[in-house]
mmCIF file of N, CA, C and O in Angstrom:
data_model
loop_
_atom_site.group_PDB
_atom_site.id
_atom_site.type_symbol
_atom_site.label_atom_id
_atom_site.label_comp_id
_atom_site.label_asym_id
_atom_site.label_seq_id
_atom_site.Cartn_x
_atom_site.Cartn_y
_atom_site.Cartn_z
ATOM 1 N N ASN O 19 1.436 -9.741 -19.593
ATOM 2 C CA ASN O 19 -0.756 -9.424 -19.703
ATOM 3 C C ASN O 19 -1.352 -8.327 -19.806
ATOM 4 O O ASN O 19 -1.214 -8.252 -18.012
ATOM 5 N N ALA O 20 -2.462 -7.722 -19.927
ATOM 6 C CA ALA O 20 -3.598 -6.592 -19.606
ATOM 7 C C ALA O 20 -4.331 -7.378 -18.657
ATOM 8 O O ALA O 20 -4.569 -8.587 -19.540
ATOM 9 N N PRO O 21 -4.666 -7.116 -17.564
ATOM 10 C CA PRO O 21 -6.027 -8.054 -17.101
ATOM 11 C C PRO O 21 -7.128 -7.897 -17.791
ATOM 12 O O PRO O 21 -7.124 -6.832 -18.798
ATOM 13 N N SER O 22 -8.157 -8.677 -17.708
ATOM 14 C CA SER O 22 -9.223 -8.764 -18.546
ATOM 15 C C SER O 22 -10.437 -8.714 -18.145
ATOM 16 O O SER O 22 -11.438 -8.178 -18.803
ATOM 17 N N PHE O 23 -10.050 -7.594 -16.741
ATOM 18 C CA PHE O 23 -11.514 -6.322 -16.623
ATOM 19 C C PHE O 23 -11.023 -5.113 -16.901
ATOM 20 O O PHE O 23 -9.798 -4.687 -15.845
ATOM 21 N N ALA O 24 -12.007 -4.824 -16.925
ATOM 22 C CA ALA O 24 -11.414 -2.956 -16.832
ATOM 23 C C ALA O 24 -11.835 -2.244 -15.567
ATOM 24 O O ALA O 24 -12.426 -2.985 -15.109
ATOM 25 N N ILE O 25 -10.819 -1.842 -15.349
ATOM 26 C CA ILE O 25 -10.101 -1.205 -14.255
ATOM 27 C C ILE O 25 -12.125 -0.380 -13.097
ATOM 28 O O ILE O 25 -11.792 0.000 -12.089
ATOM 29 N N SER O 26 -11.176 0.565 -14.068
ATOM 30 C CA SER O 26 -12.640 1.644 -14.187
ATOM 31 C C SER O 26 -14.204 1.068 -14.059
ATOM 32 O O SER O 26 -14.844 1.565 -13.563
ATOM 33 N N GLY O 27 -14.421 -0.382 -14.421
ATOM 34 C CA GLY O 27 -15.837 -1.151 -14.175
ATOM 35 C C GLY O 27 -15.883 -1.520 -12.642
ATOM 36 O O GLY O 27 -16.469 -1.746 -12.414
ATOM 37 N N LEU O 28 -14.243 -1.655 -11.702
ATOM 38 C CA LEU O 28 -14.766 -2.086 -10.386
ATOM 39 C C LEU O 28 -15.019 -1.281 -9.310
ATOM 40 O O LEU O 28 -14.888 0.107 -9.946
ATOM 41 N N SER O 29 -16.388 -1.601 -8.632
ATOM 42 C CA SER O 29 -16.369 -0.641 -7.712
ATOM 43 C C SER O 29 -16.544 -0.967 -6.007
ATOM 44 O O SER O 29 -14.968 -2.067 -6.012
ATOM 45 N N TRP O 30 -15.212 0.283 -5.562
ATOM 46 C CA TRP O 30 -15.097 0.093 -4.000
ATOM 47 C C TRP O 30 -15.727 -0.530 -3.215
ATOM 48 O O TRP O 30 -17.012 -0.181 -3.390
ATOM 49 N N PRO O 31 -15.798 -1.712 -1.981
ATOM 50 C CA PRO O 31 -16.611 -2.103 -1.071
ATOM 51 C C PRO O 31 -17.727 -0.551 -0.528
ATOM 52 O O PRO O 31 -16.296 -0.118 0.360
ATOM 53 N N PRO O 32 -18.485 -0.603 -0.316
ATOM 54 C CA PRO O 32 -18.604 -0.018 0.720
ATOM 55 C C PRO O 32 -18.048 1.322 1.648
ATOM 56 O O PRO O 32 -17.409 1.948 2.330
ATOM 57 N N GLU O 33 -17.993 -0.144 2.725
ATOM 58 C CA GLU O 33 -17.023 -0.085 3.466
ATOM 59 C C GLU O 33 -15.702 0.895 3.279
ATOM 60 O O GLU O 33 -15.562 1.273 5.068
ATOM 61 N N TRP O 34 -16.345 0.905 2.381
ATOM 62 C CA TRP O 34 -13.896 1.837 1.934
ATOM 63 C C TRP O 34 -13.831 2.596 1.714
ATOM 64 O O TRP O 34 -12.679 3.771 1.985
ATOM 65 N N GLU O 35 -15.043 3.210 1.662
ATOM 66 C CA GLU O 35 -15.384 4.485 0.934
ATOM 67 C C GLU O 35 -14.841 6.130 2.536
ATOM 68 O O GLU O 35 -14.078 6.292 1.793
ATOM 69 N N SER O 36 -14.651 5.249 3.496
ATOM 70 C CA SER O 36 -14.506 6.815 4.539
ATOM 71 C C SER O 36 -12.753 6.569 5.074
ATOM 72 O O SER O 36 -12.606 6.862 4.963
ATOM 73 N N GLU O 37 -12.447 5.298 4.335
ATOM 74 C CA GLU O 37 -11.177 5.063 4.512
ATOM 75 C C GLU O 37 -9.990 5.183 3.459
ATOM 76 O O GLU O 37 -9.210 5.781 3.463
ATOM 77 N N LEU O 38 -10.586 5.613 2.169
ATOM 78 C CA LEU O 38 -9.854 5.458 1.000
ATOM 79 C C LEU O 38 -9.813 6.817 0.768
ATOM 80 O O LEU O 38 -9.283 7.063 -0.359
ATOM 81 N N PHE O 39 -11.246 7.956 1.002
ATOM 82 C CA PHE O 39 -12.373 9.147 0.509
ATOM 83 C C PHE O 39 -12.364 10.114 0.784
ATOM 84 O O PHE O 39 -13.549 10.450 0.994
ATOM 85 N N GLN O 40 -11.959 9.855 3.079
ATOM 86 C CA GLN O 40 -12.669 10.660 3.028
ATOM 87 C C GLN O 40 -11.879 11.755 3.666
ATOM 88 O O GLN O 40 -12.551 13.460 3.514
ATOM 89 N N THR O 41 -10.017 12.350 2.595
ATOM 90 C CA THR O 41 -10.202 13.589 2.169
ATOM 91 C C THR O 41 -9.463 13.223 1.193
ATOM 92 O O THR O 41 -9.858 13.390 0.641
ATOM 93 N N THR O 42 -9.127 14.812 0.837
ATOM 94 C CA THR O 42 -8.444 15.031 -0.292
ATOM 95 C C THR O 42 -7.100 14.388 -0.917
ATOM 96 O O THR O 42 -6.122 15.106 -1.346
ATOM 97 N N THR O 43 -6.699 14.245 0.323
ATOM 98 C CA THR O 43 -4.521 14.092 0.534
ATOM 99 C C THR O 43 -4.987 13.322 -0.619
ATOM 100 O O THR O 43 -5.136 12.003 -0.800
ATOM 101 N N ILE O 44 -3.658 13.349 -0.454
ATOM 102 C CA ILE O 44 -3.313 11.733 -2.141
ATOM 103 C C ILE O 44 -2.989 10.330 -1.168
ATOM 104 O O ILE O 44 -2.303 10.362 -0.357
ATOM 105 N N LYS O 45 -3.501 9.747 -1.961
ATOM 106 C CA LYS O 45 -4.084 8.236 -1.058
ATOM 107 C C LYS O 45 -2.642 6.847 -1.229
ATOM 108 O O LYS O 45 -2.254 6.902 -0.591
ATOM 109 N N PHE O 46 -1.994 7.185 -2.356
ATOM 110 C CA PHE O 46 -1.528 6.015 -3.237
ATOM 111 C C PHE O 46 0.203 7.207 -4.229
ATOM 112 O O PHE O 46 -0.507 7.795 -4.201
ATOM 113 N N ASN O 47 1.341 6.786 -3.354
ATOM 114 C CA ASN O 47 1.846 7.365 -4.347
ATOM 115 C C ASN O 47 2.736 6.573 -5.034
ATOM 116 O O ASN O 47 3.620 6.515 -5.932
ATOM 117 N N ALA O 48 2.568 5.351 -4.652
ATOM 118 C CA ALA O 48 3.785 4.346 -5.817
ATOM 119 C C ALA O 48 2.510 3.252 -6.063
ATOM 120 O O ALA O 48 2.015 2.440 -5.021
ATOM 121 N N GLY O 49 3.469 2.455 -7.104
ATOM 122 C CA GLY O 49 2.809 1.068 -7.467
ATOM 123 C C GLY O 49 3.540 -0.012 -8.316
ATOM 124 O O GLY O 49 4.189 0.533 -8.782
ATOM 125 N N PHE O 50 3.713 -1.069 -7.683
ATOM 126 C CA PHE O 50 3.961 -1.854 -8.722
ATOM 127 C C PHE O 50 3.519 -3.547 -8.655
ATOM 128 O O PHE O 50 2.118 -3.161 -8.219
ATOM 129 N N TYR O 51 3.731 -4.323 -9.412
ATOM 130 C CA TYR O 51 3.184 -5.392 -9.948
ATOM 131 C C TYR O 51 3.779 -6.769 -9.155
ATOM 132 O O TYR O 51 5.399 -7.053 -9.408
ATOM 133 N N ASP O 52 3.106 -7.410 -8.108
ATOM 134 C CA ASP O 52 4.445 -8.633 -8.297
ATOM 135 C C ASP O 52 3.983 -9.848 -8.244
ATOM 136 O O ASP O 52 4.792 -10.869 -8.212
ATOM 137 N N GLY O 53 3.211 -9.934 -10.000
ATOM 138 C CA GLY O 53 3.355 -11.635 -10.383
ATOM 139 C C GLY O 53 1.919 -11.699 -10.431
ATOM 140 O O GLY O 53 1.265 -12.218 -10.743
ATOM 141 N N ASN O 54 1.214 -11.348 -9.500
ATOM 142 C CA ASN O 54 0.076 -12.009 -8.983
ATOM 143 C C ASN O 54 -0.909 -10.901 -9.256
ATOM 144 O O ASN O 54 -2.123 -10.996 -9.367
ATOM 145 N N TYR O 55 -0.194 -9.354 -8.197
ATOM 146 C CA TYR O 55 -1.281 -8.528 -7.207
ATOM 147 C C TYR O 55 -0.874 -7.112 -7.812
ATOM 148 O O TYR O 55 1.032 -7.338 -7.659
ATOM 149 N N VAL O 56 -1.252 -6.088 -8.443
ATOM 150 C CA VAL O 56 -1.415 -4.317 -7.605
ATOM 151 C C VAL O 56 -1.222 -4.327 -6.938
ATOM 152 O O VAL O 56 -2.155 -4.861 -6.348
ATOM 153 N N TRP O 57 -0.216 -3.343 -6.487
ATOM 154 C CA TRP O 57 0.576 -2.898 -5.315
ATOM 155 C C TRP O 57 0.266 -1.041 -5.186
ATOM 156 O O TRP O 57 0.834 -0.527 -6.433
ATOM 157 N N MET O 58 -0.849 -0.672 -4.420
ATOM 158 C CA MET O 58 -0.412 1.019 -4.432
ATOM 159 C C MET O 58 -0.359 0.840 -2.862
ATOM 160 O O MET O 58 -1.275 0.636 -1.853
ATOM 161 N N THR O 59 0.889 1.763 -3.485
ATOM 162 C CA THR O 59 1.069 1.231 -1.485
ATOM 163 C C THR O 59 0.876 3.687 -1.245
ATOM 164 O O THR O 59 0.436 4.004 -1.448
ATOM 165 N N VAL O 60 1.331 2.822 0.087
ATOM 166 C CA VAL O 60 0.281 4.526 0.942
ATOM 167 C C VAL O 60 1.544 5.760 0.886
ATOM 168 O O VAL O 60 2.220 5.672 0.960
ATOM 169 N N GLY O 61 0.833 6.390 1.203
ATOM 170 C CA GLY O 61 1.211 7.957 0.254
ATOM 171 C C GLY O 61 0.787 7.980 2.262
ATOM 172 O O GLY O 61 1.538 8.494 3.112
ATOM 173 N N ALA O 62 0.123 9.530 1.980
ATOM 174 C CA ALA O 62 -0.118 10.240 3.330
ATOM 175 C C ALA O 62 -1.315 9.646 4.128
ATOM 176 O O ALA O 62 -1.592 9.738 5.364
ATOM 177 N N HIS O 63 -2.712 8.210 3.198
ATOM 178 C CA HIS O 63 -2.735 7.785 3.844
ATOM 179 C C HIS O 63 -2.552 5.857 4.731
ATOM 180 O O HIS O 63 -0.934 5.759 4.392
ATOM 181 N N ASN O 64 -2.585 5.584 5.620
ATOM 182 C CA ASN O 64 -2.021 4.392 6.213
ATOM 183 C C ASN O 64 -2.236 3.775 5.362
ATOM 184 O O ASN O 64 -2.896 1.692 5.984
ATOM 185 N N VAL O 65 -3.898 3.229 4.581
ATOM 186 C CA VAL O 65 -4.081 2.334 3.880
ATOM 187 C C VAL O 65 -3.902 1.670 2.619
ATOM 188 O O VAL O 65 -3.585 2.621 1.284
ATOM 189 N N SER O 66 -2.853 0.481 2.395
ATOM 190 C CA SER O 66 -2.417 0.790 0.882
ATOM 191 C C SER O 66 -3.661 -0.500 0.722
ATOM 192 O O SER O 66 -4.043 -0.951 0.802
ATOM 193 N N LEU O 67 -3.526 -0.569 -1.203
ATOM 194 C CA LEU O 67 -4.234 -1.858 -2.262
ATOM 195 C C LEU O 67 -4.004 -2.269 -2.845
ATOM 196 O O LEU O 67 -2.768 -2.283 -3.355
ATOM 197 N N ARG O 68 -4.738 -3.611 -2.548
ATOM 198 C CA ARG O 68 -3.915 -4.973 -2.970
ATOM 199 C C ARG O 68 -4.339 -4.959 -4.038
ATOM 200 O O ARG O 68 -6.083 -5.296 -3.526
ATOM 201 N N LEU O 69 -4.436 -5.319 -4.760
ATOM 202 C CA LEU O 69 -5.030 -5.556 -6.973
ATOM 203 C C LEU O 69 -4.524 -6.848 -7.259
ATOM 204 O O LEU O 69 -4.317 -7.054 -7.482
ATOM 205 N N HIS O 70 -5.721 -7.422 -7.198
ATOM 206 C CA HIS O 70 -5.414 -8.741 -7.975
ATOM 207 C C HIS O 70 -6.000 -8.584 -9.471
ATOM 208 O O HIS O 70 -7.127 -8.576 -9.739
ATOM 209 N N ALA O 71 -4.758 -9.675 -10.094
ATOM 210 C CA ALA O 71 -4.575 -8.919 -11.691
ATOM 211 C C ALA O 71 -5.528 -9.674 -12.537
ATOM 212 O O ALA O 71 -5.757 -8.773 -13.375
ATOM 213 N N SER O 72 -5.316 -10.731 -11.774
ATOM 214 C CA SER O 72 -6.816 -11.354 -13.495
ATOM 215 C C SER O 72 -7.831 -11.512 -12.804
ATOM 216 O O SER O 72 -8.959 -12.173 -13.371
ATOM 217 N N THR O 73 -8.359 -11.679 -10.836
ATOM 218 C CA THR O 73 -9.990 -11.226 -10.893
ATOM 219 C C THR O 73 -10.069 -10.224 -10.227
ATOM 220 O O THR O 73 -11.367 -10.447 -10.154
ATOM 221 N N GLY O 74 -9.618 -9.746 -10.396
ATOM 222 C CA GLY O 74 -10.442 -7.975 -9.971
ATOM 223 C C GLY O 74 -10.591 -7.983 -8.092
ATOM 224 O O GLY O 74 -10.895 -6.875 -7.856
ATOM 225 N N GLU O 75 -9.918 -8.512 -7.346
ATOM 226 C CA GLU O 75 -10.472 -9.024 -5.786
ATOM 227 C C GLU O 75 -9.218 -8.259 -4.978
ATOM 228 O O GLU O 75 -7.776 -7.573 -5.191
ATOM 229 N N MET O 76 -10.255 -6.916 -4.515
ATOM 230 C CA MET O 76 -9.087 -6.533 -3.912
ATOM 231 C C MET O 76 -9.327 -6.331 -2.379
ATOM 232 O O MET O 76 -9.999 -6.872 -1.692
ATOM 233 N N ARG O 77 -8.474 -5.676 -1.440
ATOM 234 C CA ARG O 77 -8.261 -6.051 -0.124
ATOM 235 C C ARG O 77 -7.724 -4.353 -0.129
ATOM 236 O O ARG O 77 -6.234 -3.979 -1.149
ATOM 237 N N MET O 78 -7.570 -4.406 1.227
ATOM 238 C CA MET O 78 -7.066 -3.546 2.419
ATOM 239 C C MET O 78 -6.153 -3.927 2.658
ATOM 240 O O MET O 78 -6.258 -4.360 3.715
ATOM 241 N N VAL O 79 -4.510 -3.648 3.046
ATOM 242 C CA VAL O 79 -3.514 -3.732 3.873
ATOM 243 C C VAL O 79 -3.602 -2.391 4.745
ATOM 244 O O VAL O 79 -2.974 -1.493 4.137
ATOM 245 N N VAL O 80 -3.707 -2.564 5.860
ATOM 246 C CA VAL O 80 -3.557 -1.326 6.853
ATOM 247 C C VAL O 80 -2.457 -1.490 7.370
ATOM 248 O O VAL O 80 -1.496 -2.583 7.720
ATOM 249 N N CYS O 81 -1.362 0.002 6.926
ATOM 250 C CA CYS O 81 0.093 0.410 7.808
ATOM 251 C C CYS O 81 -0.073 1.776 9.478
ATOM 252 O O CYS O 81 -0.754 2.413 9.293
ATOM 253 N N GLU O 82 0.518 0.777 10.535
ATOM 254 C CA GLU O 82 -0.004 1.452 11.648
ATOM 255 C C GLU O 82 1.050 1.967 11.848
ATOM 256 O O GLU O 82 2.007 1.948 12.716
ATOM 257 N N PHE O 83 0.534 3.343 10.903
ATOM 258 C CA PHE O 83 1.548 4.228 11.423
ATOM 259 C C PHE O 83 2.349 4.434 12.999
ATOM 260 O O PHE O 83 3.603 4.373 13.508
ATOM 261 N N GLY O 84 1.281 4.662 14.091
ATOM 262 C CA GLY O 84 2.126 4.640 14.980
ATOM 263 C C GLY O 84 2.659 3.596 15.754
ATOM 264 O O GLY O 84 3.794 4.546 16.741
ATOM 265 N N ALA O 85 2.541 2.987 15.357
ATOM 266 C CA ALA O 85 2.855 1.539 16.405
ATOM 267 C C ALA O 85 4.306 1.354 16.111
ATOM 268 O O ALA O 85 4.905 0.585 15.879
ATOM 269 N N LEU O 86 4.090 1.850 14.579
ATOM 270 C CA LEU O 86 5.763 1.512 13.950
ATOM 271 C C LEU O 86 6.564 2.531 14.034
ATOM 272 O O LEU O 86 7.985 2.932 14.185
ATOM 273 N N GLY O 87 5.876 3.489 14.986
ATOM 274 C CA GLY O 87 6.762 5.356 15.040
ATOM 275 C C GLY O 87 6.903 6.137 13.958
ATOM 276 O O GLY O 87 8.285 7.021 14.209
ATOM 277 N N VAL O 88 6.364 5.864 13.072
ATOM 278 C CA VAL O 88 5.886 6.816 11.733
ATOM 279 C C VAL O 88 4.807 7.605 12.617
ATOM 280 O O VAL O 88 4.129 7.916 12.641
ATOM 281 N N THR O 89 5.977 9.214 11.804
ATOM 282 C CA THR O 89 4.853 10.655 11.538
ATOM 283 C C THR O 89 4.477 10.651 10.234
ATOM 284 O O THR O 89 4.627 10.992 9.566
ATOM 285 N N PRO O 90 2.782 10.154 10.639
ATOM 286 C CA PRO O 90 2.012 10.410 9.193
ATOM 287 C C PRO O 90 2.069 11.769 8.577
ATOM 288 O O PRO O 90 1.723 12.658 10.154
ATOM 289 N N GLY O 91 1.828 12.560 8.177
ATOM 290 C CA GLY O 91 1.132 13.667 7.273
ATOM 291 C C GLY O 91 1.006 13.338 5.819
ATOM 292 O O GLY O 91 1.372 12.097 5.252
ATOM 293 N N PRO O 92 1.567 15.055 5.347
ATOM 294 C CA PRO O 92 0.947 15.105 3.571
ATOM 295 C C PRO O 92 2.508 14.425 2.943
ATOM 296 O O PRO O 92 3.240 14.658 3.541
ATOM 297 N N GLN O 93 2.398 14.216 2.327
ATOM 298 C CA GLN O 93 3.631 13.560 1.380
ATOM 299 C C GLN O 93 4.441 13.161 2.669
ATOM 300 O O GLN O 93 5.729 12.905 2.381
ATOM 301 N N THR O 94 4.090 11.851 3.339
ATOM 302 C CA THR O 94 5.407 10.583 3.705
ATOM 303 C C THR O 94 5.880 10.255 3.248
ATOM 304 O O THR O 94 7.248 10.255 3.365
ATOM 305 N N PHE O 95 5.676 9.653 2.360
ATOM 306 C CA PHE O 95 6.276 8.437 1.624
ATOM 307 C C PHE O 95 6.336 8.852 0.093
ATOM 308 O O PHE O 95 5.419 9.248 -0.383
ATOM 309 N N GLY O 96 7.022 9.052 -0.819
ATOM 310 C CA GLY O 96 7.075 8.738 -2.722
ATOM 311 C C GLY O 96 6.925 7.644 -2.337
ATOM 312 O O GLY O 96 6.337 6.785 -2.124
ATOM 313 N N THR O 97 7.939 7.726 -3.507
ATOM 314 C CA THR O 97 7.690 6.092 -4.492
ATOM 315 C C THR O 97 8.641 4.970 -3.649
ATOM 316 O O THR O 97 7.910 4.980 -2.853
ATOM 317 N N ALA O 98 8.056 3.762 -4.647
ATOM 318 C CA ALA O 98 8.128 2.225 -4.025
ATOM 319 C C ALA O 98 8.697 1.877 -4.758
ATOM 320 O O ALA O 98 9.091 1.516 -6.147
ATOM 321 N N ALA O 99 10.399 0.441 -4.276
ATOM 322 C CA ALA O 99 11.452 0.211 -4.573
ATOM 323 C C ALA O 99 10.711 -1.382 -4.609
ATOM 324 O O ALA O 99 10.489 -2.165 -3.832
ATOM 325 N N PHE O 100 10.414 -2.066 -5.180
ATOM 326 C CA PHE O 100 10.207 -4.155 -5.151
ATOM 327 C C PHE O 100 11.283 -4.367 -5.626
ATOM 328 O O PHE O 100 11.611 -4.589 -6.741
ATOM 329 N N ASP O 101 11.422 -5.054 -4.874
ATOM 330 C CA ASP O 101 13.074 -6.041 -4.837
ATOM 331 C C ASP O 101 12.042 -7.748 -4.937
ATOM 332 O O ASP O 101 13.001 -8.766 -4.674
ATOM 333 N N GLY O 102 10.984 -7.872 -5.482
ATOM 334 C CA GLY O 102 10.631 -9.479 -5.493
ATOM 335 C C GLY O 102 10.615 -10.517 -4.103
ATOM 336 O O GLY O 102 9.179 -10.396 -4.553
ATOM 337 N N ARG O 103 10.501 -9.380 -3.021
ATOM 338 C CA ARG O 103 9.348 -10.026 -1.395
ATOM 339 C C ARG O 103 9.441 -8.154 -0.905
ATOM 340 O O ARG O 103 7.471 -8.332 -0.582
ATOM 341 N N TYR O 104 9.579 -7.258 -0.739
ATOM 342 C CA TYR O 104 9.718 -6.361 -0.117
ATOM 343 C C TYR O 104 9.260 -5.020 -0.732
ATOM 344 O O TYR O 104 10.275 -5.240 -2.095
ATOM 345 N N ALA O 105 8.672 -4.332 -0.630
ATOM 346 C CA ALA O 105 8.191 -3.156 -1.100
ATOM 347 C C ALA O 105 8.511 -2.088 -0.276
ATOM 348 O O ALA O 105 8.319 -1.649 0.770
ATOM 349 N N TRP O 106 9.995 -1.663 -0.706
ATOM 350 C CA TRP O 106 10.681 -0.367 0.138
ATOM 351 C C TRP O 106 10.117 0.737 -0.606
ATOM 352 O O TRP O 106 9.791 1.878 -1.509
ATOM 353 N N LEU O 107 9.725 1.651 0.902
ATOM 354 C CA LEU O 107 8.980 3.019 0.595
ATOM 355 C C LEU O 107 9.839 4.062 0.961
ATOM 356 O O LEU O 107 10.186 3.954 1.463
ATOM 357 N N ALA O 108 10.004 4.882 -0.385
ATOM 358 C CA ALA O 108 10.930 6.492 -0.171
ATOM 359 C C ALA O 108 10.206 6.719 0.705
ATOM 360 O O ALA O 108 9.678 8.036 0.353
ATOM 361 N N PRO O 109 11.088 7.281 1.853
ATOM 362 C CA PRO O 109 10.401 7.961 2.592
ATOM 363 C C PRO O 109 10.792 10.247 1.808
ATOM 364 O O PRO O 109 11.970 10.015 1.617
ATOM 365 N N ARG O 110 10.217 10.792 2.049
ATOM 366 C CA ARG O 110 9.867 11.841 2.111
ATOM 367 C C ARG O 110 10.071 12.831 3.052
ATOM 368 O O ARG O 110 11.163 14.043 3.400
ATOM 369 N N LYS O 111 9.087 12.586 3.821
ATOM 370 C CA LYS O 111 8.789 13.581 5.047
ATOM 371 C C LYS O 111 8.901 12.645 6.013
ATOM 372 O O LYS O 111 8.344 12.993 7.202
ATOM 373 N N ALA O 112 8.775 11.637 6.302
ATOM 374 C CA ALA O 112 8.823 10.420 6.930
ATOM 375 C C ALA O 112 10.131 10.044 7.937
ATOM 376 O O ALA O 112 10.957 10.389 7.213
ATOM 377 N N ASN O 113 9.696 10.273 9.414
ATOM 378 C CA ASN O 113 10.958 9.689 9.559
ATOM 379 C C ASN O 113 11.436 8.703 10.069
ATOM 380 O O ASN O 113 11.626 8.186 10.609
ATOM 381 N N ARG O 114 11.018 7.577 9.764
ATOM 382 C CA ARG O 114 11.862 6.078 9.073
ATOM 383 C C ARG O 114 11.369 5.732 8.070
ATOM 384 O O ARG O 114 10.381 6.184 7.360
ATOM 385 N N MET O 115 12.166 4.458 7.745
ATOM 386 C CA MET O 115 12.310 3.864 7.000
ATOM 387 C C MET O 115 10.976 2.231 6.647
ATOM 388 O O MET O 115 11.172 2.223 8.046
ATOM 389 N N VAL O 116 10.019 2.693 6.368
ATOM 390 C CA VAL O 116 9.124 1.440 5.795
ATOM 391 C C VAL O 116 8.971 0.470 4.681
ATOM 392 O O VAL O 116 9.209 0.585 3.201
ATOM 393 N N TYR O 117 9.192 -0.714 5.065
ATOM 394 C CA TYR O 117 8.770 -1.318 3.935
ATOM 395 C C TYR O 117 7.844 -2.442 4.138
ATOM 396 O O TYR O 117 7.477 -2.942 5.211
ATOM 397 N N LEU O 118 6.758 -3.188 3.208
ATOM 398 C CA LEU O 118 6.448 -4.349 2.842
ATOM 399 C C LEU O 118 6.322 -4.482 2.674
ATOM 400 O O LEU O 118 7.119 -5.222 1.447
ATOM 401 N N ASP O 119 5.649 -6.089 3.699
ATOM 402 C CA ASP O 119 6.507 -7.580 3.102
ATOM 403 C C ASP O 119 5.128 -7.558 2.801
ATOM 404 O O ASP O 119 4.300 -7.755 2.773
ATOM 405 N N THR O 120 5.435 -8.051 1.032
ATOM 406 C CA THR O 120 4.342 -8.343 0.237
ATOM 407 C C THR O 120 3.891 -10.314 -0.054
ATOM 408 O O THR O 120 2.900 -10.616 0.179
ATOM 409 N N PHE O 121 4.752 -11.227 1.310
ATOM 410 C CA PHE O 121 4.161 -12.152 1.661
ATOM 411 C C PHE O 121 3.383 -12.871 2.814
ATOM 412 O O PHE O 121 2.317 -12.910 2.970
ATOM 413 N N SER O 122 3.499 -11.460 4.278
ATOM 414 C CA SER O 122 2.763 -11.573 5.298
ATOM 415 C C SER O 122 1.032 -10.270 4.897
ATOM 416 O O SER O 122 0.941 -10.613 6.048
ATOM 417 N N GLU O 123 2.004 -9.454 4.122
ATOM 418 C CA GLU O 123 1.201 -8.275 4.039
ATOM 419 C C GLU O 123 1.287 -7.516 4.667
ATOM 420 O O GLU O 123 0.453 -7.143 5.663
ATOM 421 N N THR O 124 2.149 -6.990 6.171
ATOM 422 C CA THR O 124 2.586 -6.507 6.973
ATOM 423 C C THR O 124 3.712 -5.466 6.313
ATOM 424 O O THR O 124 4.249 -5.260 5.692
ATOM 425 N N TYR O 125 3.538 -4.306 7.086
ATOM 426 C CA TYR O 125 4.856 -3.063 6.780
ATOM 427 C C TYR O 125 5.203 -3.225 8.463
ATOM 428 O O TYR O 125 5.435 -2.952 9.089
ATOM 429 N N ASN O 126 6.081 -2.480 8.456
ATOM 430 C CA ASN O 126 7.354 -2.993 9.341
ATOM 431 C C ASN O 126 8.760 -1.427 8.521
ATOM 432 O O ASN O 126 8.820 -1.619 7.785
ATOM 433 N N VAL O 127 9.222 -1.458 10.205
ATOM 434 C CA VAL O 127 10.205 -0.393 9.720
ATOM 435 C C VAL O 127 12.114 -0.890 9.907
ATOM 436 O O VAL O 127 11.675 -2.312 10.875
ATOM 437 N N LEU O 128 12.932 -0.449 8.988
ATOM 438 C CA LEU O 128 13.883 -0.592 8.985
ATOM 439 C C LEU O 128 14.994 -0.825 10.090
ATOM 440 O O LEU O 128 14.960 0.139 10.481
ATOM 441 N N SER O 129 15.282 -1.006 11.030
ATOM 442 C CA SER O 129 16.028 -1.029 12.178
ATOM 443 C C SER O 129 17.799 -1.077 11.862
ATOM 444 O O SER O 129 17.764 -1.287 11.208
ATOM 445 N N ASN O 130 18.262 -0.040 12.210
ATOM 446 C CA ASN O 130 19.535 0.585 12.300
ATOM 447 C C ASN O 130 20.577 -0.551 12.988
ATOM 448 O O ASN O 130 21.785 -0.130 13.342
ATOM 449 N N ASN O 131 20.096 -1.956 13.989
ATOM 450 C CA ASN O 131 20.413 -3.080 14.922
ATOM 451 C C ASN O 131 21.599 -3.721 13.973
ATOM 452 O O ASN O 131 20.963 -4.218 12.900
#
C-alpha cells in the first residue's frame, strides 16, 4: 500500500542539510522496502536515509567508511539487494563488500574469514 502522506510534503530536519546536500554528488544509489521502512542506501556519501512508510518519520544512518576500510568517492556503491535483514551494497568503485544490517542499523564489511 502507498503511504498516506506525500513524500514531496516532507521536510528535512535543518541539521541534515549539510550532511545530505553539501555537494552535488549522488547521495543515494539504491532503495528498498523492509516491510516498515523505505531505505535509501549510501552512494558516494556516507549517509543512508530510513523513512517510516506509515508515519513519515525519517532517520539518518551513518556509514563510517574509514572505520570499515572503504575508500569513499564518486560511485562507491551501485544498487543494493535486500534479503529480509541485510542490504548488500553492490560495489562499483568500492574496495570492500559492505552490507547494512537493518535490525541494528549498522554497516559492516563482508569478511572472507
